[in-house]
Amino acid sequence: LALLQERGRLPSEIAAMAAADLASALGFAHKEGVIHRDIKPENVMIRRDGRVKLMDFGVARVLDESSITLDGSLLGSPAYMSPQQAMGERPAPTDDVYSLGATIYELLSGKPPFYRGDIPSQLTSKIPSSMVERREELEIKADDRIPKEWEAVIAACLHKDPNLRPPSAGK
């Protein structure tokens, strides 16, 4: 997302708009049985007219397909993978919910959650033990424009237990 690179983080109003549009797009995909599996800021485009588009369904899977390639490698971007995706479990809508939470976190803070400068193999080993619980851990500080409600939304999305995440991005 070029806007994120230019500004470092997005104003909460723009992040809210992007989050709502992304959740809507993912909700539609999930309803149709499609899991994106690579939600991240680089796959989000905000057009000049303000419309938000989710891009790159290149690693998307239909719910009854496997999450692992023929050679056994994981698909997706490690900094945004759910613990279940990192462990190679069957893809589920809650994996996209986790990635959406990580993306919203980065839109608001300017940094991905948990992972700073790690190489991909280190990231996938850290993901299963990671979970955001408090505002301080989100590193969203000193900006009164960021609503306190973001804490609960992001923490719910990034919960390591998929049963405690929203069941789909559209919910």
JSON list of C-alpha atoms in Angstrom, two decimals:
[
{"chain": "A", "resi": 1, "resn": "LEU", "atom": "CA", "xyz": [0.00, 0.00, 0.00]},
{"chain": "A", "resi": 2, "resn": "ALA", "atom": "CA", "xyz": [1.87, 3.06, -1.25]},
{"chain": "A", "resi": 3, "resn": "LEU", "atom": "CA", "xyz": [-0.14, 5.38, 1.00]},
{"chain": "A", "resi": 4, "resn": "LEU", "atom": "CA", "xyz": [1.06, 3.46, 4.06]},
{"chain": "A", "resi": 5, "resn": "GLN", "atom": "CA", "xyz": [4.67, 3.69, 2.88]},
{"chain": "A", "resi": 6, "resn": "GLU", "atom": "CA", "xyz": [4.33, 7.44, 2.30]},
{"chain": "A", "resi": 7, "resn": "ARG", "atom": "CA", "xyz": [2.66, 8.28, 5.61]},
{"chain": "A", "resi": 8, "resn": "GLY", "atom": "CA", "xyz": [3.98, 5.59, 7.94]},
{"chain": "A", "resi": 9, "resn": "ARG", "atom": "CA", "xyz": [0.45, 4.88, 9.14]},
{"chain": "A", "resi": 10, "resn": "LEU", "atom": "CA", "xyz": [-3.02, 5.85, 8.06]},
{"chain": "A", "resi": 11, "resn": "PRO", "atom": "CA", "xyz": [-5.44, 8.18, 9.83]},
{"chain": "A", "resi": 12, "resn": "SER", "atom": "CA", "xyz": [-7.94, 6.10, 11.78]},
{"chain": "A", "resi": 13, "resn": "GLU", "atom": "CA", "xyz": [-10.80, 7.25, 9.54]},
{"chain": "A", "resi": 14, "resn": "ILE", "atom": "CA", "xyz": [-9.07, 5.91, 6.42]},
{"chain": "A", "resi": 15, "resn": "ALA", "atom": "CA", "xyz": [-8.05, 2.73, 8.24]},
{"chain": "A", "resi": 16, "resn": "ALA", "atom": "CA", "xyz": [-11.68, 2.23, 9.33]},
{"chain": "A", "resi": 17, "resn": "MET", "atom": "CA", "xyz": [-12.90, 2.67, 5.77]},
{"chain": "A", "resi": 18, "resn": "ALA", "atom": "CA", "xyz": [-10.27, 0.24, 4.48]},
{"chain": "A", "resi": 19, "resn": "ALA", "atom": "CA", "xyz": [-11.04, -2.29, 7.22]},
{"chain": "A", "resi": 20, "resn": "ALA", "atom": "CA", "xyz": [-14.78, -2.18, 6.50]},
{"chain": "A", "resi": 21, "resn": "ASP", "atom": "CA", "xyz": [-14.28, -2.60, 2.76]},
{"chain": "A", "resi": 22, "resn": "LEU", "atom": "CA", "xyz": [-11.75, -5.42, 3.26]},
{"chain": "A", "resi": 23, "resn": "ALA", "atom": "CA", "xyz": [-14.04, -7.21, 5.71]},
{"chain": "A", "resi": 24, "resn": "SER", "atom": "CA", "xyz": [-16.90, -6.88, 3.23]},
{"chain": "A", "resi": 25, "resn": "ALA", "atom": "CA", "xyz": [-14.80, -8.28, 0.36]},
{"chain": "A", "resi": 26, "resn": "LEU", "atom": "CA", "xyz": [-13.56, -11.15, 2.52]},
{"chain": "A", "resi": 27, "resn": "GLY", "atom": "CA", "xyz": [-17.05, -11.82, 3.83]},
{"chain": "A", "resi": 28, "resn": "PHE", "atom": "CA", "xyz": [-18.26, -12.19, 0.26]},
{"chain": "A", "resi": 29, "resn": "ALA", "atom": "CA", "xyz": [-15.34, -14.48, -0.62]},
{"chain": "A", "resi": 30, "resn": "HIS", "atom": "CA", "xyz": [-15.94, -16.60, 2.48]},
{"chain": "A", "resi": 31, "resn": "LYS", "atom": "CA", "xyz": [-19.65, -16.87, 1.69]},
{"chain": "A", "resi": 32, "resn": "GLU", "atom": "CA", "xyz": [-18.64, -18.22, -1.72]},
{"chain": "A", "resi": 33, "resn": "GLY", "atom": "CA", "xyz": [-16.26, -20.71, -0.09]},
{"chain": "A", "resi": 34, "resn": "VAL", "atom": "CA", "xyz": [-13.03, -18.90, -1.02]},
{"chain": "A", "resi": 35, "resn": "ILE", "atom": "CA", "xyz": [-10.20, -18.17, 1.41]},
{"chain": "A", "resi": 36, "resn": "HIS", "atom": "CA", "xyz": [-7.72, -15.50, 0.27]},
{"chain": "A", "resi": 37, "resn": "ARG", "atom": "CA", "xyz": [-4.72, -16.73, 2.37]},
{"chain": "A", "resi": 38, "resn": "ASP", "atom": "CA", "xyz": [-2.53, -13.68, 1.68]},
{"chain": "A", "resi": 39, "resn": "ILE", "atom": "CA", "xyz": [-4.18, -10.62, 3.24]},
{"chain": "A", "resi": 40, "resn": "LYS", "atom": "CA", "xyz": [-1.55, -7.93, 3.77]},
{"chain": "A", "resi": 41, "resn": "PRO", "atom": "CA", "xyz": [-1.19, -4.20, 3.10]},
{"chain": "A", "resi": 42, "resn": "GLU", "atom": "CA", "xyz": [0.58, -4.87, -0.20]},
{"chain": "A", "resi": 43, "resn": "ASN", "atom": "CA", "xyz": [-2.58, -6.57, -1.45]},
{"chain": "A", "resi": 44, "resn": "VAL", "atom": "CA", "xyz": [-4.81, -3.62, -0.58]},
{"chain": "A", "resi": 45, "resn": "MET", "atom": "CA", "xyz": [-5.34, -0.79, -3.02]},
{"chain": "A", "resi": 46, "resn": "ILE", "atom": "CA", "xyz": [-7.13, 2.47, -2.26]},
{"chain": "A", "resi": 47, "resn": "ARG", "atom": "CA", "xyz": [-8.22, 4.00, -5.53]},
{"chain": "A", "resi": 48, "resn": "ARG", "atom": "CA", "xyz": [-8.23, 7.74, -6.15]},
{"chain": "A", "resi": 49, "resn": "ASP", "atom": "CA", "xyz": [-12.01, 7.73, -5.67]},
{"chain": "A", "resi": 50, "resn": "GLY", "atom": "CA", "xyz": [-11.54, 6.23, -2.17]},
{"chain": "A", "resi": 51, "resn": "ARG", "atom": "CA", "xyz": [-12.73, 2.73, -2.99]},
{"chain": "A", "resi": 52, "resn": "VAL", "atom": "CA", "xyz": [-10.70, -0.01, -1.36]},
{"chain": "A", "resi": 53, "resn": "LYS", "atom": "CA", "xyz": [-9.86, -3.11, -3.38]},
{"chain": "A", "resi": 54, "resn": "LEU", "atom": "CA", "xyz": [-8.48, -6.43, -2.20]},
{"chain": "A", "resi": 55, "resn": "MET", "atom": "CA", "xyz": [-5.96, -7.67, -4.73]},
{"chain": "A", "resi": 56, "resn": "ASP", "atom": "CA", "xyz": [-4.07, -10.86, -5.54]},
{"chain": "A", "resi": 57, "resn": "PHE", "atom": "CA", "xyz": [-6.21, -13.92, -5.06]},
{"chain": "A", "resi": 58, "resn": "GLY", "atom": "CA", "xyz": [-3.28, -15.92, -6.51]},
{"chain": "A", "resi": 59, "resn": "VAL", "atom": "CA", "xyz": [-2.95, -18.23, -3.50]},
{"chain": "A", "resi": 60, "resn": "ALA", "atom": "CA", "xyz": [-6.66, -18.31, -2.66]},
{"chain": "A", "resi": 61, "resn": "ARG", "atom": "CA", "xyz": [-8.23, -21.69, -2.02]},
{"chain": "A", "resi": 62, "resn": "VAL", "atom": "CA", "xyz": [-11.69, -23.09, -2.11]},
{"chain": "A", "resi": 63, "resn": "LEU", "atom": "CA", "xyz": [-12.60, -24.40, 1.37]},
{"chain": "A", "resi": 64, "resn": "ASP", "atom": "CA", "xyz": [-12.24, -28.07, 0.44]},
{"chain": "A", "resi": 65, "resn": "GLU", "atom": "CA", "xyz": [-8.70, -27.74, -0.99]},
{"chain": "A", "resi": 66, "resn": "SER", "atom": "CA", "xyz": [-5.35, -28.15, 0.77]},
{"chain": "A", "resi": 67, "resn": "SER", "atom": "CA", "xyz": [-3.23, -25.27, 2.14]},
{"chain": "A", "resi": 68, "resn": "ILE", "atom": "CA", "xyz": [0.07, -26.86, 1.20]},
{"chain": "A", "resi": 69, "resn": "THR", "atom": "CA", "xyz": [1.67, -26.94, -2.23]},
{"chain": "A", "resi": 70, "resn": "LEU", "atom": "CA", "xyz": [2.80, -30.19, -3.83]},
{"chain": "A", "resi": 71, "resn": "ASP", "atom": "CA", "xyz": [6.33, -29.71, -2.50]},
{"chain": "A", "resi": 72, "resn": "GLY", "atom": "CA", "xyz": [4.98, -29.12, 1.04]},
{"chain": "A", "resi": 73, "resn": "SER", "atom": "CA", "xyz": [5.72, -25.40, 1.28]},
{"chain": "A", "resi": 74, "resn": "LEU", "atom": "CA", "xyz": [3.32, -22.98, 2.93]},
{"chain": "A", "resi": 75, "resn": "LEU", "atom": "CA", "xyz": [1.58, -20.28, 0.93]},
{"chain": "A", "resi": 76, "resn": "GLY", "atom": "CA", "xyz": [1.08, -16.74, 2.17]},
{"chain": "A", "resi": 77, "resn": "SER", "atom": "CA", "xyz": [3.12, -14.00, 3.83]},
{"chain": "A", "resi": 78, "resn": "PRO", "atom": "CA", "xyz": [4.57, -15.11, 7.19]},
{"chain": "A", "resi": 79, "resn": "ALA", "atom": "CA", "xyz": [4.14, -11.77, 8.97]},
{"chain": "A", "resi": 80, "resn": "TYR", "atom": "CA", "xyz": [0.37, -11.98, 8.42]},
{"chain": "A", "resi": 81, "resn": "MET", "atom": "CA", "xyz": [-0.24, -15.74, 8.77]},
{"chain": "A", "resi": 82, "resn": "SER", "atom": "CA", "xyz": [-2.47, -17.17, 11.45]},
{"chain": "A", "resi": 83, "resn": "PRO", "atom": "CA", "xyz": [-0.87, -19.75, 13.75]},
{"chain": "A", "resi": 84, "resn": "GLN", "atom": "CA", "xyz": [-2.93, -22.43, 12.00]},
{"chain": "A", "resi": 85, "resn": "GLN", "atom": "CA", "xyz": [-1.78, -21.34, 8.55]},
{"chain": "A", "resi": 86, "resn": "ALA", "atom": "CA", "xyz": [1.85, -21.25, 9.76]},
{"chain": "A", "resi": 87, "resn": "MET", "atom": "CA", "xyz": [1.49, -24.83, 10.99]},
{"chain": "A", "resi": 88, "resn": "GLY", "atom": "CA", "xyz": [0.10, -25.96, 7.64]},
{"chain": "A", "resi": 89, "resn": "GLU", "atom": "CA", "xyz": [-3.40, -26.73, 8.87]},
{"chain": "A", "resi": 90, "resn": "ARG", "atom": "CA", "xyz": [-6.38, -26.82, 6.52]},
{"chain": "A", "resi": 91, "resn": "PRO", "atom": "CA", "xyz": [-7.32, -23.25, 5.47]},
{"chain": "A", "resi": 92, "resn": "ALA", "atom": "CA", "xyz": [-10.32, -21.64, 7.14]},
{"chain": "A", "resi": 93, "resn": "PRO", "atom": "CA", "xyz": [-12.01, -18.23, 7.02]},
{"chain": "A", "resi": 94, "resn": "THR", "atom": "CA", "xyz": [-10.56, -17.52, 10.48]},
{"chain": "A", "resi": 95, "resn": "ASP", "atom": "CA", "xyz": [-7.08, -17.51, 8.88]},
{"chain": "A", "resi": 96, "resn": "ASP", "atom": "CA", "xyz": [-8.15, -14.55, 6.75]},
{"chain": "A", "resi": 97, "resn": "VAL", "atom": "CA", "xyz": [-9.67, -12.91, 9.84]},
{"chain": "A", "resi": 98, "resn": "TYR", "atom": "CA", "xyz": [-6.29, -13.18, 11.57]},
{"chain": "A", "resi": 99, "resn": "SER", "atom": "CA", "xyz": [-4.53, -11.69, 8.53]},
{"chain": "A", "resi": 100, "resn": "LEU", "atom": "CA", "xyz": [-7.12, -8.91, 8.36]},
{"chain": "A", "resi": 101, "resn": "GLY", "atom": "CA", "xyz": [-6.40, -8.07, 12.01]},
{"chain": "A", "resi": 102, "resn": "ALA", "atom": "CA", "xyz": [-2.66, -7.97, 11.29]},
{"chain": "A", "resi": 103, "resn": "THR", "atom": "CA", "xyz": [-3.31, -5.72, 8.30]},
{"chain": "A", "resi": 104, "resn": "ILE", "atom": "CA", "xyz": [-5.54, -3.35, 10.29]},
{"chain": "A", "resi": 105, "resn": "TYR", "atom": "CA", "xyz": [-2.86, -3.25, 12.99]},
{"chain": "A", "resi": 106, "resn": "GLU", "atom": "CA", "xyz": [-0.27, -2.20, 10.41]},
{"chain": "A", "resi": 107, "resn": "LEU", "atom": "CA", "xyz": [-2.57, 0.38, 8.81]},
{"chain": "A", "resi": 108, "resn": "LEU", "atom": "CA", "xyz": [-3.01, 2.02, 12.23]},
{"chain": "A", "resi": 109, "resn": "SER", "atom": "CA", "xyz": [0.51, 1.63, 13.64]},
{"chain": "A", "resi": 110, "resn": "GLY", "atom": "CA", "xyz": [2.69, 1.61, 10.54]},
{"chain": "A", "resi": 111, "resn": "LYS", "atom": "CA", "xyz": [4.28, -1.72, 11.54]},
{"chain": "A", "resi": 112, "resn": "PRO", "atom": "CA", "xyz": [3.25, -5.34, 11.29]},
{"chain": "A", "resi": 113, "resn": "PRO", "atom": "CA", "xyz": [2.38, -6.96, 14.64]},
{"chain": "A", "resi": 114, "resn": "PHE", "atom": "CA", "xyz": [4.96, -9.14, 16.40]},
{"chain": "A", "resi": 115, "resn": "TYR", "atom": "CA", "xyz": [7.52, -9.38, 13.62]},
{"chain": "A", "resi": 116, "resn": "ARG", "atom": "CA", "xyz": [10.21, -6.85, 12.93]},
{"chain": "A", "resi": 117, "resn": "GLY", "atom": "CA", "xyz": [13.15, -7.75, 10.69]},
{"chain": "A", "resi": 118, "resn": "ASP", "atom": "CA", "xyz": [12.83, -11.51, 11.10]},
{"chain": "A", "resi": 119, "resn": "ILE", "atom": "CA", "xyz": [13.45, -13.90, 8.25]},
{"chain": "A", "resi": 120, "resn": "PRO", "atom": "CA", "xyz": [10.43, -15.95, 7.10]},
{"chain": "A", "resi": 121, "resn": "SER", "atom": "CA", "xyz": [11.51, -19.20, 8.79]},
{"chain": "A", "resi": 122, "resn": "GLN", "atom": "CA", "xyz": [11.81, -17.38, 12.13]},
{"chain": "A", "resi": 123, "resn": "LEU", "atom": "CA", "xyz": [8.41, -15.78, 11.67]},
{"chain": "A", "resi": 124, "resn": "THR", "atom": "CA", "xyz": [6.55, -19.03, 11.17]},
{"chain": "A", "resi": 125, "resn": "SER", "atom": "CA", "xyz": [8.07, -20.45, 14.36]},
{"chain": "A", "resi": 126, "resn": "LYS", "atom": "CA", "xyz": [6.98, -17.35, 16.36]},
{"chain": "A", "resi": 127, "resn": "ILE", "atom": "CA", "xyz": [3.41, -17.10, 15.06]},
{"chain": "A", "resi": 128, "resn": "PRO", "atom": "CA", "xyz": [1.84, -19.98, 17.03]},
{"chain": "A", "resi": 129, "resn": "SER", "atom": "CA", "xyz": [2.91, -18.47, 20.36]},
{"chain": "A", "resi": 130, "resn": "SER", "atom": "CA", "xyz": [1.98, -14.89, 19.48]},
{"chain": "A", "resi": 131, "resn": "MET", "atom": "CA", "xyz": [-1.18, -13.10, 20.55]},
{"chain": "A", "resi": 132, "resn": "VAL", "atom": "CA", "xyz": [-2.03, -9.47, 20.99]},
{"chain": "A", "resi": 133, "resn": "GLU", "atom": "CA", "xyz": [-3.91, -8.72, 24.20]},
{"chain": "A", "resi": 134, "resn": "ARG", "atom": "CA", "xyz": [-3.28, -5.13, 25.27]},
{"chain": "A", "resi": 135, "resn": "ARG", "atom": "CA", "xyz": [-3.17, -1.71, 23.62]},
{"chain": "A", "resi": 136, "resn": "GLU", "atom": "CA", "xyz": [0.50, -1.28, 24.62]},
{"chain": "A", "resi": 137, "resn": "GLU", "atom": "CA", "xyz": [1.37, -4.44, 22.70]},
{"chain": "A", "resi": 138, "resn": "LEU", "atom": "CA", "xyz": [-0.37, -3.00, 19.67]},
{"chain": "A", "resi": 139, "resn": "GLU", "atom": "CA", "xyz": [2.01, -0.04, 19.81]},
{"chain": "A", "resi": 140, "resn": "ILE", "atom": "CA", "xyz": [-0.86, 2.30, 18.96]},
{"chain": "A", "resi": 141, "resn": "LYS", "atom": "CA", "xyz": [0.04, 5.09, 21.32]},
{"chain": "A", "resi": 142, "resn": "ALA", "atom": "CA", "xyz": [-0.32, 8.81, 21.77]},
{"chain": "A", "resi": 143, "resn": "ASP", "atom": "CA", "xyz": [-2.95, 9.26, 19.10]},
{"chain": "A", "resi": 144, "resn": "ASP", "atom": "CA", "xyz": [-6.34, 10.18, 20.49]},
{"chain": "A", "resi": 145, "resn": "ARG", "atom": "CA", "xyz": [-7.83, 9.87, 17.01]},
{"chain": "A", "resi": 146, "resn": "ILE", "atom": "CA", "xyz": [-7.50, 6.08, 17.22]},
{"chain": "A", "resi": 147, "resn": "PRO", "atom": "CA", "xyz": [-10.67, 4.79, 18.86]},
{"chain": "A", "resi": 148, "resn": "LYS", "atom": "CA", "xyz": [-10.25, 2.51, 21.85]},
{"chain": "A", "resi": 149, "resn": "GLU", "atom": "CA", "xyz": [-12.56, 0.04, 20.05]},
{"chain": "A", "resi": 150, "resn": "TRP", "atom": "CA", "xyz": [-9.67, -0.90, 17.76]},
{"chain": "A", "resi": 151, "resn": "GLU", "atom": "CA", "xyz": [-8.10, -2.78, 20.68]},
{"chain": "A", "resi": 152, "resn": "ALA", "atom": "CA", "xyz": [-10.94, -5.26, 20.92]},
{"chain": "A", "resi": 153, "resn": "VAL", "atom": "CA", "xyz": [-11.31, -5.65, 17.15]},
{"chain": "A", "resi": 154, "resn": "ILE", "atom": "CA", "xyz": [-7.62, -6.28, 16.54]},
{"chain": "A", "resi": 155, "resn": "ALA", "atom": "CA", "xyz": [-7.19, -8.50, 19.61]},
{"chain": "A", "resi": 156, "resn": "ALA", "atom": "CA", "xyz": [-10.19, -10.62, 18.56]},
{"chain": "A", "resi": 157, "resn": "CYS", "atom": "CA", "xyz": [-8.86, -11.01, 15.02]},
{"chain": "A", "resi": 158, "resn": "LEU", "atom": "CA", "xyz": [-5.33, -11.84, 16.21]},
{"chain": "A", "resi": 159, "resn": "HIS", "atom": "CA", "xyz": [-6.37, -14.34, 18.84]},
{"chain": "A", "resi": 160, "resn": "LYS", "atom": "CA", "xyz": [-4.26, -17.47, 18.47]},
{"chain": "A", "resi": 161, "resn": "ASP", "atom": "CA", "xyz": [-7.32, -19.68, 19.08]},
{"chain": "A", "resi": 162, "resn": "PRO", "atom": "CA", "xyz": [-9.39, -19.61, 15.87]},
{"chain": "A", "resi": 163, "resn": "ASN", "atom": "CA", "xyz": [-12.53, -20.47, 17.86]},
{"chain": "A", "resi": 164, "resn": "LEU", "atom": "CA", "xyz": [-12.19, -17.14, 19.68]},
{"chain": "A", "resi": 165, "resn": "ARG", "atom": "CA", "xyz": [-11.84, -15.10, 16.45]},
{"chain": "A", "resi": 166, "resn": "PRO", "atom": "CA", "xyz": [-14.84, -13.87, 14.47]},
{"chain": "A", "resi": 167, "resn": "PRO", "atom": "CA", "xyz": [-15.88, -16.84, 12.29]},
{"chain": "A", "resi": 168, "resn": "SER", "atom": "CA", "xyz": [-15.61, -14.86, 9.05]},
{"chain": "A", "resi": 169, "resn": "ALA", "atom": "CA", "xyz": [-14.51, -11.39, 7.99]},
{"chain": "A", "resi": 170, "resn": "GLY", "atom": "CA", "xyz": [-18.10, -10.61, 7.11]},
{"chain": "A", "resi": 171, "resn": "LYS", "atom": "CA", "xyz": [-19.30, -11.14, 10.70]}
]
